Amino acid sequence: MTSCPSCVMAPRISTASRLAKLIPALAFALLALLATSATARQLSRASLAATVPFDAIRSCLTDPDDVFQFTSLPAGFEPSDAIFDDRSNQLFVVSDDGTVAAFRPDGELVATWGVQVPDWVVESSGVKLKKRKGKGRKGKVASVRADLEGCTIVPDRPDFLYLAMEFPPALLEFSLTQGRVIRAFPLASFIGTKPTTAGVEALTFIPDPAAPHGGWFAVGRQSDATIFVFDVPPIYGTRVHPLVLRGTMQPPGPREDLSALLVLPGEEQLVAVFDKPQVAVAIDLRDARFVNELLAPTTLSSAVHVDVARGPEAMTATTPYRGIEAFALARTGPDRDRLMLFLGLDVNKSKTRELYRLTCRVREP
């Protein structure tokens, strides 16, 4: 080593001393990062479409300014779910007989599609169906109409409608441009494989930019009102794609006869509608149990159950309408100060199948 008489050697600092100085700085940086992430998540959710307060839902159900009945339903059409698409200004409604219909808010029927279930969807479901009329072998069917019970839209996938089929239980990715099922996401391992009329009954998309693919799918089971929360699958993949279960949730309200789910834009609330009890309840998506337990990084083997019913009293609305199967909403008007509620009714005793639009003014808080 070269001698340097004028150099002053720096004092040696032990490794322990270095770590002692470094750890507080790292901890502070980590806390700042977590705080930033939480804030960004809140802001991103709050900046969704125009806010729809739950009080506006309650008011519109009980005291609407206007009630309009759709008179252009296709023959035999039984509304089982609905979703309004702001981009196209159309209401998509699905029927138990496998029909998807698109309406203008004024009631004009724009288009219909018959959703056929290919053999590969049935085979992937893990269930066996008896031979039906027409072509097909035992355990297989050659394109039968889907028993549709739910529908939703993923905003950044405008060409697709996501459908919930009761049996065999599955989510279907339906192309509106091609008019056919593109992919299937089996639900039998979560919902069950026995034929039932109280299985998959509701579907909605929960937007969340912090999610792997922009949000979550919430699937409701009618029999016990359990809500299953799944990762939204990536836009591309195999035609039979597995779903990743985040967990299940027990909403407030009756523990049976769940018929519809929807998210209130800007309010971070998930609304669960119950058919025969004639009740709608709001679930706070900011609930720490929902965010920290259900949406925390997890795998299928560690999926959790969250009983949101046990906690603060939920906001509830009594519906004067019996047999609500389809439930959708949209804001309208020059200042978006009016709310449109779309209700699909299926009252078995009177064999009533009807679709209504309720309109009322939104009173901002």
Short mmCIF file of C-alpha atoms in Angstrom, two decimals:
data_model
loop_
_atom_site.label_atom_id
_atom_site.label_comp_id
_atom_site.label_asym_id
_atom_site.label_seq_id
_atom_site.Cartn_x
_atom_site.Cartn_y
_atom_site.Cartn_z
CA MET A 1 0.00 0.00 0.00
CA THR A 2 1.35 3.46 -0.91
CA SER A 3 2.27 5.60 2.08
CA CYS A 4 0.42 8.91 2.47
CA PRO A 5 1.74 10.92 5.43
CA SER A 6 -0.81 13.72 4.90
CA CYS A 7 -3.83 11.40 4.67
CA VAL A 8 -6.10 10.92 7.65
CA MET A 9 -7.60 7.43 7.87
CA ALA A 10 -11.36 7.39 8.48
CA PRO A 11 -12.43 5.67 11.68
CA ARG A 12 -13.74 2.13 11.22
CA ILE A 13 -17.52 1.77 11.63
CA SER A 14 -18.84 -1.62 12.71
CA THR A 15 -21.51 -3.49 10.70
CA ALA A 16 -23.88 -3.31 13.67
CA SER A 17 -23.54 0.47 13.78
CA ARG A 18 -24.24 0.74 10.05
CA LEU A 19 -27.42 -1.35 10.40
CA ALA A 20 -28.55 0.65 13.41
CA LYS A 21 -28.46 3.80 11.30
CA LEU A 22 -29.95 2.17 8.19
CA ILE A 23 -32.97 0.37 9.69
CA PRO A 24 -34.91 3.51 10.80
CA ALA A 25 -34.49 5.02 7.34
CA LEU A 26 -35.74 1.85 5.65
CA ALA A 27 -38.69 1.62 8.02
CA PHE A 28 -39.65 5.23 7.31
CA ALA A 29 -39.44 4.65 3.55
CA LEU A 30 -41.59 1.52 3.81
CA LEU A 31 -44.26 3.32 5.83
CA ALA A 32 -44.30 6.16 3.32
CA LEU A 33 -44.71 3.68 0.46
CA LEU A 34 -47.60 1.91 2.19
CA ALA A 35 -49.32 5.21 2.94
CA THR A 36 -48.92 6.30 -0.67
CA SER A 37 -50.34 3.00 -1.95
CA ALA A 38 -53.34 3.22 0.36
CA THR A 39 -54.03 6.80 -0.67
CA ALA A 40 -53.70 5.96 -4.36
CA ARG A 41 -56.13 3.06 -3.95
CA GLN A 42 -58.68 5.30 -2.25
CA LEU A 43 -58.34 8.06 -4.83
CA SER A 44 -58.55 5.67 -7.76
CA ARG A 45 -61.76 4.19 -6.43
CA ALA A 46 -63.28 7.56 -5.62
CA SER A 47 -62.62 8.80 -9.14
CA LEU A 48 -64.94 6.26 -10.78
CA ALA A 49 -68.16 7.29 -12.54
CA ALA A 50 -70.59 9.79 -11.03
CA THR A 51 -71.49 8.90 -7.46
CA VAL A 52 -74.77 7.13 -6.72
CA PRO A 53 -75.63 7.36 -2.99
CA PHE A 54 -77.50 4.43 -1.46
CA ASP A 55 -80.15 6.88 -0.22
CA ALA A 56 -80.91 7.63 -3.88
CA ILE A 57 -81.55 3.92 -4.47
CA ARG A 58 -83.88 3.79 -1.47
CA SER A 59 -85.75 6.92 -2.59
CA CYS A 60 -86.11 5.76 -6.19
CA LEU A 61 -87.48 2.37 -5.13
CA THR A 62 -90.14 3.81 -2.85
CA ASP A 63 -91.00 7.16 -4.46
CA PRO A 64 -89.93 7.37 -8.13
CA ASP A 65 -90.79 10.38 -10.27
CA ASP A 66 -91.61 8.14 -13.22
CA VAL A 67 -92.23 4.42 -13.84
CA PHE A 68 -91.86 3.05 -17.37
CA GLN A 69 -92.54 -0.54 -18.44
CA PHE A 70 -90.60 -2.07 -21.33
CA THR A 71 -93.04 -3.51 -23.86
CA SER A 72 -90.58 -4.91 -26.40
CA LEU A 73 -89.33 -7.97 -24.53
CA PRO A 74 -88.66 -10.96 -26.82
CA ALA A 75 -91.18 -13.81 -26.60
CA GLY A 76 -90.61 -15.97 -23.53
CA PHE A 77 -88.01 -13.56 -22.15
CA GLU A 78 -87.49 -13.84 -18.38
CA PRO A 79 -85.21 -11.04 -17.08
CA SER A 80 -82.69 -12.58 -14.68
CA ASP A 81 -80.01 -9.86 -14.52
CA ALA A 82 -79.04 -6.58 -16.16
CA ILE A 83 -76.13 -4.18 -16.54
CA PHE A 84 -76.12 -0.68 -18.04
CA ASP A 85 -73.24 0.22 -20.37
CA ASP A 86 -72.53 3.97 -20.29
CA ARG A 87 -70.24 3.74 -23.31
CA SER A 88 -72.93 2.43 -25.68
CA ASN A 89 -75.90 3.86 -23.72
CA GLN A 90 -77.48 0.41 -23.72
CA LEU A 91 -79.05 -1.83 -21.10
CA PHE A 92 -77.99 -5.46 -21.43
CA VAL A 93 -80.48 -7.93 -19.97
CA VAL A 94 -80.12 -11.71 -19.78
CA SER A 95 -82.86 -14.33 -19.66
CA ASP A 96 -83.13 -17.83 -18.20
CA ASP A 97 -83.63 -19.18 -21.73
CA GLY A 98 -80.14 -18.13 -22.86
CA THR A 99 -81.10 -14.86 -24.55
CA VAL A 100 -79.12 -11.64 -24.21
CA ALA A 101 -81.05 -8.50 -25.18
CA ALA A 102 -79.80 -4.92 -25.61
CA PHE A 103 -82.23 -2.03 -25.03
CA ARG A 104 -82.09 1.74 -25.23
CA PRO A 105 -83.16 3.48 -22.00
CA ASP A 106 -86.40 4.48 -23.75
CA GLY A 107 -87.31 0.80 -24.18
CA GLU A 108 -86.25 0.28 -27.80
CA LEU A 109 -84.98 -3.25 -28.42
CA VAL A 110 -81.63 -2.90 -30.22
CA ALA A 111 -80.38 -6.47 -30.59
CA THR A 112 -80.67 -10.01 -29.26
CA TRP A 113 -78.24 -12.92 -29.08
CA GLY A 114 -78.90 -16.58 -28.32
CA VAL A 115 -76.07 -17.85 -26.13
CA GLN A 116 -75.18 -21.40 -27.10
CA VAL A 117 -73.13 -23.56 -24.72
CA PRO A 118 -70.51 -25.53 -26.68
CA ASP A 119 -69.57 -29.09 -25.71
CA TRP A 120 -66.18 -27.98 -24.45
CA VAL A 121 -67.85 -25.76 -21.84
CA VAL A 122 -69.92 -28.68 -20.54
CA GLU A 123 -66.93 -31.01 -20.54
CA SER A 124 -64.84 -28.50 -18.60
CA SER A 125 -67.51 -28.08 -15.92
CA GLY A 126 -66.96 -31.52 -14.42
CA VAL A 127 -70.67 -32.39 -14.52
CA LYS A 128 -72.64 -34.80 -16.67
CA LEU A 129 -75.84 -33.86 -18.42
CA LYS A 130 -78.44 -36.32 -19.63
CA LYS A 131 -79.09 -36.64 -23.33
CA ARG A 132 -81.34 -33.87 -24.63
CA LYS A 133 -83.44 -33.53 -27.73
CA GLY A 134 -81.39 -33.29 -30.89
CA LYS A 135 -77.80 -34.34 -31.35
CA GLY A 136 -75.65 -35.32 -28.43
CA ARG A 137 -74.49 -38.24 -26.35
CA LYS A 138 -75.03 -39.04 -22.70
CA GLY A 139 -72.80 -36.79 -20.67
CA LYS A 140 -72.46 -34.34 -23.54
CA VAL A 141 -74.65 -31.83 -25.28
CA ALA A 142 -74.22 -30.20 -28.67
CA SER A 143 -74.69 -26.49 -28.03
CA VAL A 144 -77.64 -26.00 -25.70
CA ARG A 145 -78.94 -22.60 -24.65
CA ALA A 146 -77.38 -21.28 -21.46
CA ASP A 147 -79.39 -20.86 -18.25
CA LEU A 148 -78.23 -17.29 -17.65
CA GLU A 149 -78.58 -15.75 -14.19
CA GLY A 150 -76.05 -12.93 -14.14
CA CYS A 151 -74.22 -10.46 -16.37
CA THR A 152 -71.62 -7.74 -16.00
CA ILE A 153 -69.15 -5.60 -17.94
CA VAL A 154 -65.42 -5.06 -17.43
CA PRO A 155 -64.92 -1.42 -18.52
CA ASP A 156 -61.67 -1.90 -20.45
CA ARG A 157 -63.11 -4.87 -22.38
CA PRO A 158 -65.97 -3.19 -24.31
CA ASP A 159 -66.48 -6.02 -26.80
CA PHE A 160 -67.26 -8.60 -24.15
CA LEU A 161 -70.13 -9.37 -21.81
CA TYR A 162 -69.44 -11.65 -18.86
CA LEU A 163 -72.28 -14.04 -18.09
CA ALA A 164 -73.09 -16.28 -15.13
CA MET A 165 -74.62 -19.66 -15.99
CA GLU A 166 -76.49 -21.55 -13.26
CA PHE A 167 -75.95 -25.09 -14.53
CA PRO A 168 -73.45 -26.30 -15.32
CA PRO A 169 -72.10 -23.51 -13.10
CA ALA A 170 -69.65 -21.30 -14.99
CA LEU A 171 -68.80 -17.76 -16.01
CA LEU A 172 -68.81 -17.22 -19.76
CA GLU A 173 -66.91 -14.62 -21.76
CA PHE A 174 -69.31 -13.70 -24.55
CA SER A 175 -68.17 -11.73 -27.59
CA LEU A 176 -70.76 -9.15 -28.64
CA THR A 177 -69.09 -8.73 -32.03
CA GLN A 178 -68.83 -12.46 -32.81
CA GLY A 179 -72.03 -13.48 -31.02
CA ARG A 180 -70.53 -16.53 -29.33
CA VAL A 181 -68.85 -17.82 -26.16
CA ILE A 182 -65.08 -17.27 -26.37
CA ARG A 183 -63.95 -18.58 -22.98
CA ALA A 184 -65.39 -20.37 -19.97
CA PHE A 185 -64.44 -20.17 -16.30
CA PRO A 186 -65.82 -23.22 -14.43
CA LEU A 187 -67.48 -22.66 -11.05
CA ALA A 188 -68.49 -26.23 -10.15
CA SER A 189 -65.59 -26.74 -7.72
CA PHE A 190 -66.74 -23.67 -5.78
CA ILE A 191 -70.53 -23.67 -6.18
CA GLY A 192 -71.21 -27.43 -6.41
CA THR A 193 -72.01 -29.93 -9.16
CA LYS A 194 -75.58 -30.90 -8.30
CA PRO A 195 -78.37 -29.52 -10.53
CA THR A 196 -80.16 -26.77 -8.63
CA THR A 197 -82.34 -23.73 -9.14
CA ALA A 198 -80.77 -22.00 -6.14
CA GLY A 199 -77.14 -21.91 -7.27
CA VAL A 200 -75.39 -19.12 -9.20
CA GLU A 201 -77.80 -16.20 -9.21
CA ALA A 202 -75.81 -12.95 -9.39
CA LEU A 203 -72.65 -11.49 -10.90
CA THR A 204 -70.99 -8.09 -10.77
CA PHE A 205 -67.60 -6.48 -11.38
CA ILE A 206 -65.89 -4.66 -8.50
CA PRO A 207 -63.42 -2.13 -9.95
CA ASP A 208 -60.09 -1.83 -8.16
CA PRO A 209 -56.93 -0.62 -9.93
CA ALA A 210 -54.86 -2.34 -7.24
CA ALA A 211 -56.17 -5.73 -8.41
CA PRO A 212 -54.06 -7.82 -10.82
CA HIS A 213 -56.42 -7.19 -13.75
CA GLY A 214 -58.32 -4.08 -12.67
CA GLY A 215 -60.92 -5.59 -10.37
CA TRP A 216 -62.76 -8.59 -9.00
CA PHE A 217 -65.75 -10.71 -9.93
CA ALA A 218 -68.37 -11.15 -7.21
CA VAL A 219 -70.62 -14.19 -7.76
CA GLY A 220 -73.70 -14.68 -5.58
CA ARG A 221 -75.24 -18.02 -4.62
CA GLN A 222 -78.99 -17.88 -4.10
CA SER A 223 -79.48 -20.66 -1.55
CA ASP A 224 -77.38 -19.22 1.30
CA ALA A 225 -76.53 -15.70 0.00
CA THR A 226 -72.81 -16.50 -0.05
CA ILE A 227 -70.76 -14.15 -2.25
CA PHE A 228 -67.66 -15.61 -3.91
CA VAL A 229 -64.91 -13.12 -4.84
CA PHE A 230 -62.57 -14.06 -7.71
CA ASP A 231 -59.67 -12.41 -9.49
CA VAL A 232 -60.81 -11.12 -12.88
CA PRO A 233 -58.93 -13.38 -15.32
CA PRO A 234 -56.45 -11.87 -17.79
CA ILE A 235 -57.82 -10.70 -21.13
CA TYR A 236 -56.05 -13.50 -23.01
CA GLY A 237 -55.77 -17.17 -22.12
CA THR A 238 -56.95 -20.70 -22.86
CA ARG A 239 -60.62 -21.13 -23.74
CA VAL A 240 -61.16 -22.95 -20.43
CA HIS A 241 -59.48 -20.80 -17.81
CA PRO A 242 -59.40 -21.48 -14.05
CA LEU A 243 -60.59 -18.81 -11.64
CA VAL A 244 -58.57 -17.76 -8.59
CA LEU A 245 -60.78 -17.56 -5.51
CA ARG A 246 -59.96 -14.74 -3.11
CA GLY A 247 -62.54 -15.88 -0.62
CA THR A 248 -66.21 -15.79 0.29
CA MET A 249 -68.31 -13.20 2.03
CA GLN A 250 -71.54 -13.36 4.03
CA PRO A 251 -73.46 -10.11 3.47
CA PRO A 252 -75.83 -8.49 5.95
CA GLY A 253 -79.53 -9.23 5.54
CA PRO A 254 -81.38 -12.50 4.93
CA ARG A 255 -79.21 -15.59 4.59
CA GLU A 256 -81.08 -16.87 1.57
CA ASP A 257 -82.66 -15.87 -1.73
CA LEU A 258 -79.92 -13.55 -2.97
CA SER A 259 -80.98 -12.44 -6.46
CA ALA A 260 -78.72 -9.58 -7.66
CA LEU A 261 -75.47 -7.72 -6.99
CA LEU A 262 -74.22 -4.34 -8.17
CA VAL A 263 -71.60 -1.77 -7.23
CA LEU A 264 -72.59 1.85 -6.56
CA PRO A 265 -70.24 4.04 -8.63
CA GLY A 266 -68.04 6.29 -6.52
CA GLU A 267 -69.52 5.07 -3.24
CA GLU A 268 -67.37 1.95 -2.78
CA GLN A 269 -70.47 -0.01 -1.83
CA LEU A 270 -71.66 -3.40 -3.02
CA VAL A 271 -75.46 -3.73 -3.01
CA ALA A 272 -77.02 -7.16 -2.48
CA VAL A 273 -80.67 -7.59 -3.49
CA PHE A 274 -82.86 -10.29 -1.95
CA ASP A 275 -85.85 -11.56 -3.91
CA LYS A 276 -88.68 -12.77 -1.66
CA PRO A 277 -87.60 -10.81 1.45
CA GLN A 278 -87.82 -7.65 -0.74
CA VAL A 279 -84.70 -6.10 0.79
CA ALA A 280 -81.54 -4.46 -0.58
CA VAL A 281 -78.49 -3.99 1.66
CA ALA A 282 -75.23 -2.08 1.13
CA ILE A 283 -71.82 -3.57 1.93
CA ASP A 284 -68.98 -1.11 2.57
CA LEU A 285 -66.07 -2.13 0.34
CA ARG A 286 -63.77 -0.03 2.52
CA ASP A 287 -64.47 -2.36 5.45
CA ALA A 288 -61.07 -3.38 6.83
CA ARG A 289 -62.16 -7.03 6.90
CA PHE A 290 -62.94 -6.89 3.20
CA VAL A 291 -59.76 -5.07 2.13
CA ASN A 292 -57.24 -6.60 4.54
CA GLU A 293 -58.53 -10.17 4.62
CA LEU A 294 -60.44 -10.90 1.43
CA LEU A 295 -58.37 -8.84 -1.00
CA ALA A 296 -54.99 -9.38 0.63
CA PRO A 297 -52.50 -11.35 -1.48
CA THR A 298 -53.63 -14.95 -1.22
CA THR A 299 -53.78 -18.24 -3.07
CA LEU A 300 -56.61 -20.63 -3.71
CA SER A 301 -55.52 -22.81 -0.79
CA SER A 302 -55.65 -19.89 1.63
CA ALA A 303 -58.95 -18.34 0.55
CA VAL A 304 -60.81 -16.86 3.51
CA HIS A 305 -64.41 -16.34 4.60
CA VAL A 306 -65.45 -12.90 5.84
CA ASP A 307 -68.75 -12.47 7.67
CA VAL A 308 -69.52 -8.83 6.88
CA ALA A 309 -72.94 -9.32 8.48
CA ARG A 310 -71.23 -9.22 11.87
CA GLY A 311 -70.32 -5.60 12.35
CA PRO A 312 -71.81 -2.10 12.12
CA GLU A 313 -75.46 -1.95 11.12
CA ALA A 314 -75.79 -2.03 7.35
CA MET A 315 -77.77 0.41 5.24
CA THR A 316 -80.99 -1.28 4.17
CA ALA A 317 -83.77 -0.46 1.72
CA THR A 318 -87.11 -2.21 1.56
CA THR A 319 -88.29 -2.81 -2.00
CA PRO A 320 -92.01 -2.61 -2.81
CA TYR A 321 -91.39 -5.01 -5.71
CA ARG A 322 -91.51 -8.76 -5.24
CA GLY A 323 -89.49 -11.05 -7.48
CA ILE A 324 -86.60 -8.70 -8.38
CA GLU A 325 -84.17 -10.75 -10.45
CA ALA A 326 -82.48 -8.03 -12.52
CA PHE A 327 -81.18 -4.81 -10.96
CA ALA A 328 -79.14 -2.14 -12.76
CA LEU A 329 -78.68 1.63 -12.62
CA ALA A 330 -77.45 4.62 -14.59
CA ARG A 331 -77.21 8.37 -14.11
CA THR A 332 -78.69 10.56 -16.79
CA GLY A 333 -79.80 14.11 -17.54
CA PRO A 334 -77.82 17.17 -18.74
CA ASP A 335 -76.14 17.44 -15.34
CA ARG A 336 -76.33 13.71 -14.59
CA ASP A 337 -78.67 14.63 -11.79
CA ARG A 338 -81.23 11.91 -12.49
CA LEU A 339 -81.05 8.24 -11.61
CA MET A 340 -82.51 5.41 -13.68
CA LEU A 341 -83.15 2.11 -11.91
CA PHE A 342 -83.87 -0.93 -14.07
CA LEU A 343 -85.79 -3.76 -12.43
CA GLY A 344 -86.51 -7.17 -13.93
CA LEU A 345 -89.35 -8.99 -12.17
CA ASP A 346 -90.13 -12.69 -12.13
CA VAL A 347 -93.16 -13.41 -9.95
CA ASN A 348 -93.84 -17.12 -10.28
CA LYS A 349 -97.31 -17.16 -8.75
CA SER A 350 -98.70 -14.76 -11.33
CA LYS A 351 -96.19 -15.86 -14.01
CA THR A 352 -95.21 -12.22 -14.38
CA ARG A 353 -92.05 -11.41 -16.35
CA GLU A 354 -91.59 -7.67 -16.59
CA LEU A 355 -88.88 -5.06 -17.02
CA TYR A 356 -89.23 -1.55 -15.58
CA ARG A 357 -87.31 1.72 -15.57
CA LEU A 358 -87.73 3.89 -12.48
CA THR A 359 -86.50 7.49 -12.69
CA CYS A 360 -85.87 9.99 -9.90
CA ARG A 361 -83.74 13.01 -9.09
CA VAL A 362 -80.50 12.47 -7.18
CA ARG A 363 -80.29 14.77 -4.20
CA GLU A 364 -76.62 15.37 -3.50
CA PRO A 365 -75.63 15.27 0.18
#
